mmCIF file of C-alpha atoms in Angstrom:
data_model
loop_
_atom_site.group_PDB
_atom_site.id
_atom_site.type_symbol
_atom_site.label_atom_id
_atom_site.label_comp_id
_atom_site.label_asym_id
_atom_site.label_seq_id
_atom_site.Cartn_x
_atom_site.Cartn_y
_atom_site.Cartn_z
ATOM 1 C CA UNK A 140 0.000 0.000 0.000
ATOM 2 C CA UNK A 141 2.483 2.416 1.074
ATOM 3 C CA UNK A 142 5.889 0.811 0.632
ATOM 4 C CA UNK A 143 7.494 -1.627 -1.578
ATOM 5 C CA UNK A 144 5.270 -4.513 -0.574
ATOM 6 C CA UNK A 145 2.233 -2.709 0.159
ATOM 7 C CA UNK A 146 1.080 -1.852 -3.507
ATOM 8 C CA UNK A 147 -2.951 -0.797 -3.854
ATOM 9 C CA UNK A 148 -5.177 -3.980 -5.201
ATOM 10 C CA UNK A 149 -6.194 -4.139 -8.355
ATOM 11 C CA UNK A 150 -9.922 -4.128 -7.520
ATOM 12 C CA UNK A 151 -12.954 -2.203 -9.034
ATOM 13 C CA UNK A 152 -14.010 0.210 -6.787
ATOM 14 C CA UNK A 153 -17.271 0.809 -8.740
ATOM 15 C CA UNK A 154 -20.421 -0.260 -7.393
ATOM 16 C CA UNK A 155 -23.931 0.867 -6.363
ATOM 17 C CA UNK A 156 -23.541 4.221 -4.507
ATOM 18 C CA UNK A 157 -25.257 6.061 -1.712
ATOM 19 C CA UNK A 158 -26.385 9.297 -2.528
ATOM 20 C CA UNK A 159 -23.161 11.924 -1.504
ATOM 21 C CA UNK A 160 -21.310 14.706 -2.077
ATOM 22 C CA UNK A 161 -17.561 14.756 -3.403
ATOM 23 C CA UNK A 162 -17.284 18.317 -1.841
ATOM 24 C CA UNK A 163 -16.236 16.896 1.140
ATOM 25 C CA UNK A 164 -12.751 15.227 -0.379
ATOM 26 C CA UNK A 165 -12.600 18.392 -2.306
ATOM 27 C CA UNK A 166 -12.416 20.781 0.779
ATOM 28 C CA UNK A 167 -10.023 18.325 2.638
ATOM 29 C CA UNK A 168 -7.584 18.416 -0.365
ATOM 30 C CA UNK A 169 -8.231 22.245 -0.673
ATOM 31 C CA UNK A 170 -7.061 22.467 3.107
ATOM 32 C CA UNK A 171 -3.969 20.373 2.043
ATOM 33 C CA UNK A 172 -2.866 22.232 -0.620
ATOM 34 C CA UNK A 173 -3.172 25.411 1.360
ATOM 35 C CA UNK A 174 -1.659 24.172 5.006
ATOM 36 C CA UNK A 175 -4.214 25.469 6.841
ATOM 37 C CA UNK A 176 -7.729 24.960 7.922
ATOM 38 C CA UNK A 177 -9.188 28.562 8.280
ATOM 39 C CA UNK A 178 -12.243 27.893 5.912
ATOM 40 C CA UNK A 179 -15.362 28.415 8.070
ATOM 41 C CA UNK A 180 -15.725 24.731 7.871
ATOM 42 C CA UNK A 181 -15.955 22.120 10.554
ATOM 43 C CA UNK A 182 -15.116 18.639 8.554
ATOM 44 C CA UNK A 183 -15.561 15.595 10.522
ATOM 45 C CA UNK A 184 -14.228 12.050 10.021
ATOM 46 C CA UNK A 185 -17.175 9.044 11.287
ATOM 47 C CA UNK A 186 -15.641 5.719 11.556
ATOM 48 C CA UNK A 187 -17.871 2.494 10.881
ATOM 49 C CA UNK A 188 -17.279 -0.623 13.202
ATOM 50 C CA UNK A 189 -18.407 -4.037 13.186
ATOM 51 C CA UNK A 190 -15.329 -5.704 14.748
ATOM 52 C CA UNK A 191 -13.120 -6.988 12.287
ATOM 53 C CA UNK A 192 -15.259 -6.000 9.370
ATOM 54 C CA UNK A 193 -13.335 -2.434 10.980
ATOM 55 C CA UNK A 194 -10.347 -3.562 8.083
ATOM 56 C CA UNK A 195 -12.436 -2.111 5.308
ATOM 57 C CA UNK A 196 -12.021 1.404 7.423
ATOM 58 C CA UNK A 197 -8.792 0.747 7.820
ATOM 59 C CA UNK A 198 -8.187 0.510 4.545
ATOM 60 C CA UNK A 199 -10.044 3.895 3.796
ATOM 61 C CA UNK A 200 -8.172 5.341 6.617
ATOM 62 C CA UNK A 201 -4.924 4.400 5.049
ATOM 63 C CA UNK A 202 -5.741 5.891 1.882
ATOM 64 C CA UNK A 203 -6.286 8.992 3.636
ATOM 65 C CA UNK A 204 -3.393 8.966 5.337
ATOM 66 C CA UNK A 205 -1.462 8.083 1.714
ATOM 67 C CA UNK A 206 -2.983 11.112 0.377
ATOM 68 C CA UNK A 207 -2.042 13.603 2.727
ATOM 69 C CA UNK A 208 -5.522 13.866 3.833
ATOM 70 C CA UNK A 209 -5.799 12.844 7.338
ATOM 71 C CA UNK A 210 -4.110 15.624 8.923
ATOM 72 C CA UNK A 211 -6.580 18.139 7.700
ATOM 73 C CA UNK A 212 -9.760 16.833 9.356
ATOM 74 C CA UNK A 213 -11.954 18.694 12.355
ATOM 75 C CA UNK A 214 -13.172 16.011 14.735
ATOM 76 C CA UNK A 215 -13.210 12.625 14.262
ATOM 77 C CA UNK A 216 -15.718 10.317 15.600
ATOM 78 C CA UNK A 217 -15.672 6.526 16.280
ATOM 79 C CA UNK A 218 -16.771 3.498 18.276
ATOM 80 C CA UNK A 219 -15.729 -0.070 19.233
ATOM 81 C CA UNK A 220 -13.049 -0.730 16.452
ATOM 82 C CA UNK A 221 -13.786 2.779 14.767
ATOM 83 C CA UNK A 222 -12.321 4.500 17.721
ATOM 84 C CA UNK A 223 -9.309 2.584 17.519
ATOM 85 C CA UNK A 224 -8.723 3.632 13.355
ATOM 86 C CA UNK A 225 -9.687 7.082 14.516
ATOM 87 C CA UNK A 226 -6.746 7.305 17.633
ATOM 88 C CA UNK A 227 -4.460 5.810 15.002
ATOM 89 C CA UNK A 228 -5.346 8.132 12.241
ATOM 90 C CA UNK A 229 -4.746 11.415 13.781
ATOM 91 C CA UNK A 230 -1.382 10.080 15.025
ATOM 92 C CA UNK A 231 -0.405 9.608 11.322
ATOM 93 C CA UNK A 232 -0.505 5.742 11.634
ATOM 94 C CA UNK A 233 -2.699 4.949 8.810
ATOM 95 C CA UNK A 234 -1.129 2.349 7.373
ATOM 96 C CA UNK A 235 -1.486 0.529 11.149
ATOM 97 C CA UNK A 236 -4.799 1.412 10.937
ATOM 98 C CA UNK A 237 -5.229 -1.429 7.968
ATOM 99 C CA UNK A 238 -2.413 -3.450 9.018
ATOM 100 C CA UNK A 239 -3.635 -4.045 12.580
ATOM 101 C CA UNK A 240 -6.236 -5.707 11.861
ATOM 102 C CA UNK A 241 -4.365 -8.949 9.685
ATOM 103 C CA UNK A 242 -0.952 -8.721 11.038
ATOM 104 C CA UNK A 243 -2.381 -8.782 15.257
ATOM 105 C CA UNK A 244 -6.393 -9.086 15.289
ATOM 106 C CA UNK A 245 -6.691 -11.834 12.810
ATOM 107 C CA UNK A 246 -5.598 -14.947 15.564
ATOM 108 C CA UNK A 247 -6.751 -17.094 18.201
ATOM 109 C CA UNK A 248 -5.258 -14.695 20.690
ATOM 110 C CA UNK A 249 -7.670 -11.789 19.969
ATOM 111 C CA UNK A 250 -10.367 -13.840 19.008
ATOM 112 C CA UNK A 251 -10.732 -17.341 20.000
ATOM 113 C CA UNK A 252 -14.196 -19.285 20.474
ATOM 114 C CA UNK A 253 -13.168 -21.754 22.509
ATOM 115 C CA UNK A 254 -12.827 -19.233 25.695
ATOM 116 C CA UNK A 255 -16.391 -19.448 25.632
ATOM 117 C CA UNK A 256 -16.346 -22.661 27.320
ATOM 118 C CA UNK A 257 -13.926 -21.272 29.924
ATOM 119 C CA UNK A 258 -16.412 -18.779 30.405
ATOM 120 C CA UNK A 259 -14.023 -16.185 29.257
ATOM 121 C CA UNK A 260 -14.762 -13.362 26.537
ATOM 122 C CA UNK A 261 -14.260 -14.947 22.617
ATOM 123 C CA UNK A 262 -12.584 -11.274 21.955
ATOM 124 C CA UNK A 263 -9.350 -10.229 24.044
ATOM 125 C CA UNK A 264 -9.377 -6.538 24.639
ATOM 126 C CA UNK A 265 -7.182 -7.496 27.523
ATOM 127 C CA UNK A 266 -4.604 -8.881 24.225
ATOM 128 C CA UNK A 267 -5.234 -5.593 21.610
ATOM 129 C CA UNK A 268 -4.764 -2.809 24.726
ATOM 130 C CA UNK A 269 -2.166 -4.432 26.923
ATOM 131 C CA UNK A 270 -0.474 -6.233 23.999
ATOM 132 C CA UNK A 271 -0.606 -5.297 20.691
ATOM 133 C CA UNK A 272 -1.196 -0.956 21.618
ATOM 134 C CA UNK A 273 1.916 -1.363 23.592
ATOM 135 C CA UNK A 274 4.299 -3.965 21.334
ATOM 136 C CA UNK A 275 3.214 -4.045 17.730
ATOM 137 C CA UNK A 276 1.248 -1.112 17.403
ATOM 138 C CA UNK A 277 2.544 1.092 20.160
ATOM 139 C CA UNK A 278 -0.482 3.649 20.416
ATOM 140 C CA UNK A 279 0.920 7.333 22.395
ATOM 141 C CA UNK A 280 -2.071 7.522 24.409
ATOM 142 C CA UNK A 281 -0.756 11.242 25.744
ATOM 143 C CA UNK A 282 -0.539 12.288 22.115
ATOM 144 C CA UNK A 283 -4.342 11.526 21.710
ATOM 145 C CA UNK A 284 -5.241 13.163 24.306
ATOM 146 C CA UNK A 285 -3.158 16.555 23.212
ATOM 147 C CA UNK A 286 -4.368 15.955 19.101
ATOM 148 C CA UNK A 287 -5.379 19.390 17.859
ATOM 149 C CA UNK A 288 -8.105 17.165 16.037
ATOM 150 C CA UNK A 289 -10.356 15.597 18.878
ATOM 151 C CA UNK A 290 -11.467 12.034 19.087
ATOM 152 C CA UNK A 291 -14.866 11.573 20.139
ATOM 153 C CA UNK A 292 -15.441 7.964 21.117
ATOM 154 C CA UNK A 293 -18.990 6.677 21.028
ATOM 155 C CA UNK A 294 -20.602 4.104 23.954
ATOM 156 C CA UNK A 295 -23.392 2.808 25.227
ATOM 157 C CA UNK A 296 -25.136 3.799 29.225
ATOM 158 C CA UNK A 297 -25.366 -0.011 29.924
ATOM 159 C CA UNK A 298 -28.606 1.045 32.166
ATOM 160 C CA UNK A 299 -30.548 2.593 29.121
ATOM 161 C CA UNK A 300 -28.687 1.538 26.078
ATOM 162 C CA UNK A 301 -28.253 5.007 24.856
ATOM 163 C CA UNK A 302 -25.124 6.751 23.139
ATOM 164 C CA UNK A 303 -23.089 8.900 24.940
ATOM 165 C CA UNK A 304 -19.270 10.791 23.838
ATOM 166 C CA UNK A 305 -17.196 9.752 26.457
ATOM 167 C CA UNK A 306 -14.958 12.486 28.483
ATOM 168 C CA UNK A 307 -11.565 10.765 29.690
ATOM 169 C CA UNK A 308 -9.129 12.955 31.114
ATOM 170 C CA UNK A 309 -6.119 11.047 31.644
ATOM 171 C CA UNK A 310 -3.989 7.795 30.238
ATOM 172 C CA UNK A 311 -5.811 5.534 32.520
ATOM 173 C CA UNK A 312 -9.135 6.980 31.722
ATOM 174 C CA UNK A 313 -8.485 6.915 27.950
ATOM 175 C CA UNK A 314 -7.377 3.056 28.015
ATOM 176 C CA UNK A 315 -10.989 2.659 30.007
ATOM 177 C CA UNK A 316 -12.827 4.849 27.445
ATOM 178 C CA UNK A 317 -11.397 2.453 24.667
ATOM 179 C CA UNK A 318 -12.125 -0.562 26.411
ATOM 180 C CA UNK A 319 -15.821 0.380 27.495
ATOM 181 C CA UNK A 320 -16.894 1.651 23.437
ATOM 182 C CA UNK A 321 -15.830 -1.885 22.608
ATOM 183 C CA UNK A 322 -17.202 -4.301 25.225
ATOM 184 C CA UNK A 323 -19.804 -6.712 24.466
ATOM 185 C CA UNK A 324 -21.031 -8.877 27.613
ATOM 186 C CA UNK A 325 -20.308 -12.612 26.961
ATOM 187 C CA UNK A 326 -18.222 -11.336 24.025
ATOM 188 C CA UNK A 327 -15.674 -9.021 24.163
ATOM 189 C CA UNK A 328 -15.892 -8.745 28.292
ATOM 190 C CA UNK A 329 -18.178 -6.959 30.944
ATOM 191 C CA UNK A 330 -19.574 -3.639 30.916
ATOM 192 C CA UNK A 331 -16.853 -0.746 31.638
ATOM 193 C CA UNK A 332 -17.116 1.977 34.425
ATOM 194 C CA UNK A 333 -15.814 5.043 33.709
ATOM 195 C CA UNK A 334 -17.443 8.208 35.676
ATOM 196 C CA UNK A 335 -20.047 6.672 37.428
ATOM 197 C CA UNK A 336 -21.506 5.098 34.492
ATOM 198 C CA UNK A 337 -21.131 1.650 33.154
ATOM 199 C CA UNK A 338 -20.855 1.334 29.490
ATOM 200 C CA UNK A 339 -20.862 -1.505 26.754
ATOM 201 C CA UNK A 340 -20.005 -1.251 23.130
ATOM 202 C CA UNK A 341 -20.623 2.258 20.836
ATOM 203 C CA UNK A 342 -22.342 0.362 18.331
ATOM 204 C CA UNK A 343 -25.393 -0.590 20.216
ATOM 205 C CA UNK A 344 -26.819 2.818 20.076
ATOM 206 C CA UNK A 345 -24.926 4.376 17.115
ATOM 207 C CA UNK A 346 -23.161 1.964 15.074
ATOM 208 C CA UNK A 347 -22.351 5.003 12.405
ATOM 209 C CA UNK A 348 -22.848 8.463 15.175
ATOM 210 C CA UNK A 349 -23.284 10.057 11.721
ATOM 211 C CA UNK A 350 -26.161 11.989 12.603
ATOM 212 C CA UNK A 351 -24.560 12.882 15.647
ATOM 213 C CA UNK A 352 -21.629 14.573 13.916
ATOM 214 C CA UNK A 353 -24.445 16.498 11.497
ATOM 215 C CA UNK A 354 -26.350 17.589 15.195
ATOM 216 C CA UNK A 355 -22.918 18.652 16.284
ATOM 217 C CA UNK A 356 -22.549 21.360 13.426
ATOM 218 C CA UNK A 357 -20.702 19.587 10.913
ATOM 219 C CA UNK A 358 -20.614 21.116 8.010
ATOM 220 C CA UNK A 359 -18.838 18.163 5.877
ATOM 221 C CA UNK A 360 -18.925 14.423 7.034
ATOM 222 C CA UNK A 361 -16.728 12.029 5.767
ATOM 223 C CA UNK A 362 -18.220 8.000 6.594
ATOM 224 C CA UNK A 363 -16.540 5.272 6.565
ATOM 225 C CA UNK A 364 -18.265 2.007 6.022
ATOM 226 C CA UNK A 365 -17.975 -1.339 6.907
ATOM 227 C CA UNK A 366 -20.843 -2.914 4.733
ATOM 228 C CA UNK A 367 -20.881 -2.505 1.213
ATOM 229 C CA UNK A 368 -24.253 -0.711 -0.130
ATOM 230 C CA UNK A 369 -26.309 -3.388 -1.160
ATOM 231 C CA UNK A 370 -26.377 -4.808 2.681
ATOM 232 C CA UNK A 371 -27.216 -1.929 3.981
ATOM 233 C CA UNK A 372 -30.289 -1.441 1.880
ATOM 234 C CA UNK A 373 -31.277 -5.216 2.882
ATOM 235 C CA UNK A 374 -31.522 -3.430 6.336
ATOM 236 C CA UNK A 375 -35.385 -2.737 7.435
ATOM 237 C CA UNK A 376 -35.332 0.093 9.758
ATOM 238 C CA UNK A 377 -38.931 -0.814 10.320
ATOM 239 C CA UNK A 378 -38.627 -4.277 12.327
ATOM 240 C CA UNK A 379 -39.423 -4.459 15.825
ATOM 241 C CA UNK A 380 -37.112 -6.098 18.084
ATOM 242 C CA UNK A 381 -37.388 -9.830 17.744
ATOM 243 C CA UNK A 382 -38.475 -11.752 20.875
ATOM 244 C CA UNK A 383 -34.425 -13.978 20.504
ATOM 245 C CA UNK A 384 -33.127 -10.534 20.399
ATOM 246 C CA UNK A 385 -35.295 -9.523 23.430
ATOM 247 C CA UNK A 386 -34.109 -12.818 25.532
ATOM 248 C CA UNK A 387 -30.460 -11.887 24.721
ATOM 249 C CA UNK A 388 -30.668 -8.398 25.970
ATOM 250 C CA UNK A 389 -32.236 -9.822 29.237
ATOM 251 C CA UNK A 390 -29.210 -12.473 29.313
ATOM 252 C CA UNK A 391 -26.755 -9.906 28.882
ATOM 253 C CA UNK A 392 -28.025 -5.596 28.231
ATOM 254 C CA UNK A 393 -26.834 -4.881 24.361
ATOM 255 C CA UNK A 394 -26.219 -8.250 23.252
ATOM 256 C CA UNK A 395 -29.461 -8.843 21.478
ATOM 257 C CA UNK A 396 -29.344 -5.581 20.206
ATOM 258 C CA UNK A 397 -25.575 -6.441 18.219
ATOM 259 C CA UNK A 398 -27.022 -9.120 17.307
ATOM 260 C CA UNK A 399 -30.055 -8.026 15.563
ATOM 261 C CA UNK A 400 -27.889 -5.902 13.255
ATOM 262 C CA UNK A 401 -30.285 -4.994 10.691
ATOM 263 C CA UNK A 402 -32.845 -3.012 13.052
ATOM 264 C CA UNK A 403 -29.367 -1.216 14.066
ATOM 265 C CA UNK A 404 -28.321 0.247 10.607
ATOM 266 C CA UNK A 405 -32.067 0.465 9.557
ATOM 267 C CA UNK A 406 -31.946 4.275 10.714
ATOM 268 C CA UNK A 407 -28.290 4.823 9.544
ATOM 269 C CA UNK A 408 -29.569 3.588 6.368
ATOM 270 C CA UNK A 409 -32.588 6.141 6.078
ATOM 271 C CA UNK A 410 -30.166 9.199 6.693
ATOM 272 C CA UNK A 411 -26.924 7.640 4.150
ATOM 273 C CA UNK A 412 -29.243 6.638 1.061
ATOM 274 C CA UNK A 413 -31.289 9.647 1.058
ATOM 275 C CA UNK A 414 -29.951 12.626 -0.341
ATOM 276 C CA UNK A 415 -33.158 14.663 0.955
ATOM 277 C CA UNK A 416 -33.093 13.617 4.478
ATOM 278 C CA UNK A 417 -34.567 16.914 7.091
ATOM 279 C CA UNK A 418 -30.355 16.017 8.880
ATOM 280 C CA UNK A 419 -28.600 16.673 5.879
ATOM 281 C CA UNK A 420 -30.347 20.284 4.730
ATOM 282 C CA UNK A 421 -26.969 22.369 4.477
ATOM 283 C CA UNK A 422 -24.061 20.090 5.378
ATOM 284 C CA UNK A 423 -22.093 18.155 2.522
ATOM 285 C CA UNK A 424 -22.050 14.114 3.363
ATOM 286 C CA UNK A 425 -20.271 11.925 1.376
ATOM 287 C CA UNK A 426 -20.031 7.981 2.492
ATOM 288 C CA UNK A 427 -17.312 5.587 0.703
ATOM 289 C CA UNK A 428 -18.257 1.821 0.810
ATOM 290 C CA UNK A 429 -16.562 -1.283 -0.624
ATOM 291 C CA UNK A 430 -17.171 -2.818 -3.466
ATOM 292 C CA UNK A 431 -17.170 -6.740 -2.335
ATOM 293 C CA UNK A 432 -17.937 -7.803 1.536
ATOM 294 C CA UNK A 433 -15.928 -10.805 2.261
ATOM 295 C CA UNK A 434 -15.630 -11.037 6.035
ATOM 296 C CA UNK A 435 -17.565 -10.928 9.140
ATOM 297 C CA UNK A 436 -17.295 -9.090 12.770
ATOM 298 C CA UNK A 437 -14.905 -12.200 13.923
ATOM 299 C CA UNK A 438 -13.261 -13.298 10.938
ATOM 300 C CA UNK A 439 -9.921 -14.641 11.558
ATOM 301 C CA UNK A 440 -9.047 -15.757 8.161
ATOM 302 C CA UNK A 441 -5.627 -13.479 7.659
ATOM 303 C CA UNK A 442 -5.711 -13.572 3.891
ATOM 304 C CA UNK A 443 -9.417 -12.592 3.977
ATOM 305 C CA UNK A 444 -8.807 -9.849 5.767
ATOM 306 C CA UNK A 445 -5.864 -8.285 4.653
ATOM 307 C CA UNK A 446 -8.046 -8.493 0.951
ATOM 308 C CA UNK A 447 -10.970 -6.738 2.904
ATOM 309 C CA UNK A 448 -8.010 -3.920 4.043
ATOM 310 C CA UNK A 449 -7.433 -3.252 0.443
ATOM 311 C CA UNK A 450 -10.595 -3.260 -0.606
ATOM 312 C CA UNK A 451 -11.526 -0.175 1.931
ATOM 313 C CA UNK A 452 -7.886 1.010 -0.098
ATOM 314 C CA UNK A 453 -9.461 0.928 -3.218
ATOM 315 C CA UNK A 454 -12.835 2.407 -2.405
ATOM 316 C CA UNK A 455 -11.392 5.360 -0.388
ATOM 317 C CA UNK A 456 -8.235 5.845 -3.565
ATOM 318 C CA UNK A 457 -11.476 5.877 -6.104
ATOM 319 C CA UNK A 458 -13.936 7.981 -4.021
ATOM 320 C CA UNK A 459 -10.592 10.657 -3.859
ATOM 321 C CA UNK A 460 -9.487 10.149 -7.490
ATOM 322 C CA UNK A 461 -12.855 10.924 -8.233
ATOM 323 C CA UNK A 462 -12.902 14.268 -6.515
ATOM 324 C CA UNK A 463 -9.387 15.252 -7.782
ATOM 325 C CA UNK A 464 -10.075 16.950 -11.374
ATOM 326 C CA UNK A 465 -12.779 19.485 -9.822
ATOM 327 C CA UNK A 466 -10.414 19.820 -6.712
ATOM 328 C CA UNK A 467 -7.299 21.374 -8.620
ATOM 329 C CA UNK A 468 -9.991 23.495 -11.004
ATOM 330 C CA UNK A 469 -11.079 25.139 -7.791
#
C-alpha cells in the first residue's frame, strides 16, 4: 500500500452508490494544498465498526493517510473498532490502521471461540490494549489526548442503552474509554465503568454516530463504512425487536441488540441513502463503501482480511481520485 510490498489492489471500486457529495474530499484536499484549515468549515471524520469488518475502514483510513488527507480533518468520531482507526489516524498511523487488523487481530489470541467454554470473553481486549497498543502497534495515548483534532469515542449507558461521547481525562481513563466503546457482555468482556456510568459497546446505540456529527454542526462528514451498499439497503429500519433478540438483551443488556444488526443500521440507512433527508439540509455528506464484503465481525481468516483492508484502499483511492479533477480546477 504504502511501501514496496504494500502496492494498492487491483480491484474495481465501482459499485452501487449512496447518494453523496464529493465536496467533502474536495475541501479536505483544498485544506492540504493550502496548510491550513481557516475555511469556516468544521469537517468531521465518522468511523464504521463491526469488529473486524473495521479492516475495510482501515483501509479507507490508510488511503487517507497516503494522500495527505488525514491531517486536515476537524473532529473525528468513532466506536468499538472505529475509535481505535480514529486514535491511530490522527497520530499519522494509517497504514497501522489497515495493518492491525491482519498482522495482530486476525488470531486465536484476539479472538478465539473456545474461551467461551472457559467462560471467558471470545474477543481479548485485555490482548489488543495491553499487547498489541503497547508492542506491535505502540499507540501514544498522551498524544491523543493533546491531538489538535479531537477524538470523540462513542458508547453505550449499559442502564438505558443510549449513546453517549465519552470524556476521559487522563492515560488511565483513555485506556478505560477504549475498552468500554468496545465491550460486548459474553463477548468481548463486561460492561466498563468510567465516571459513574457503566458502558458496553458504541455500536449498540450508534453503530455510524453520523447523525450525531451532522447535530454537532458539521458542516462536511466524511463516513466510513464497513458494509458494502447493497447490505445496507437489505436493512429494514422498520422491524421491531425480535423476541431472541429480546431474551439476549435480558441475558446480557446490548447483546441482542448487536445481534439483531439490521434493526441497528435500519436508521443509519434512512439518513446515508437519502440525499433529501430533514439532517442533511446544508451540510455536505459523502459515504465511501466497498465494493465486495468478504468477512464478518470475527473473521480470523488473515488472507481474507488483509483483501478486505485493500478493498476499503481501493474504495477510499477511487472515491478521492474521483474528486481530484474538480479539486485542482477550484
Amino acid at each position: 500500500m504504502d511501501d514496496g510490498r504494500d502496492v494498492p489492489p487491483r480491484v474495481s471500486a465501482v459499485g452501487p452508490e449512496l447518494p453523496g457529495d464529493d465536496e467533502v474530499l474536495r475541501a479536505l484536499a483544498r485544506r492540504r494544498d493550502a496548510g491550513t484549515r481557516a475555511d469556516g468549515h468544521r469537517i468531521a471524520l465518522v468511523v464504521g465498526s463491526g469488529g473486524m469488518r473495521g479492516a475495510y475502514s482501515g483501509g479507507m483510513a490508510h488511503a487517507l493517510d497516503d494522500a495527505g488527507l488525514g491531517p486536515w480533518f476537524d473532529v473525528v468520531y468513532g466506536c468499538s473498532a472505529g475509535a481505535y482507526i480514529g486514535a491511530a489516524l490522527i497520530l499519522g498511523h494509517g497504514r497501522g490502521s489497515a495493518h492491525i487488523f491482519f498482522e495482530d487481530m486476525a488470531s486465536r489470541a484476539f479472538i478465539d471461540p473456545r474461551r467461551l467454554g472457559r467462560r471467558q470473553p471470545m474477543v481479548s481486549l485485555d490482548h489488543l490494549i495491553d499487547h498489541v497498543l503497547v508492542e506491535s502497534k505502540p499507540l501514544a495515548w498522551e498524544l491523543v489526548m493533546a491531538s489538535p483534532v479531537p477524538l470523540l469515542v462513542v458508547a453505550t449507558a449499559a442502564d438505558d442503552l443510549t449513546g453517549h461521547v465519552l470524556e476521559p481525562g487522563t492515560v488511565e481513563e483513555w485506556k478505560l474509554a477504549m475498552r468500554a466503546t468496545a465491550s460486548i457482555p459474553l463477548l468481548a468482556g463486561r460492561p466498563v465503568e468510567l465516571h459513574g456510568r457503566r458502558w458496553i459497546d458504541g455500536t449498540v446505540a450508534e453503530p455510524l454516530p453520523v447523525l450525531r456529527a451532522l447535530r454537532d454542526g458539521s458542516s462536511h462528514v466524511l463516513a466510513l463504512l464497513n458494509r458494502t451498499v447493497p447490505q445496507l439497503r437489505r436493512a429494514d429500519p422498520g422491524a421491531g425487536p425480535a423476541r431472541w433478540a429480546r431474551a439476549l438483551d435480558r441475558l446480557a443488556p446490548g447483546l441482542g441488540t448487536i445481534a439483531q444488526e439490521s434493526r441497528r443500521l435500519g436508521p443509519v440507512l434512512a439518513l446515508l441513502d437519502d440525499a433529501g433527508h430533514p439532517s442533511r439540509a446544508g451540510a455536505h455528506l459523502l459515504a465511501v463503501a466497498p465494493e465486495m464484503g468478504i468477512i464478518r465481525g470475527l473473521t480470523t481468516d488473515v488472507e481474507r482480511v488483509e483483501r478486505a483492508a485493500r478493498l476499503g484502499y481501493a474504495a477510499m483511492t477511487a472515491a478521492i481520485e474521483r474528486a481530484a479533477p474538480a479539486s485542482r480546477a477550484g
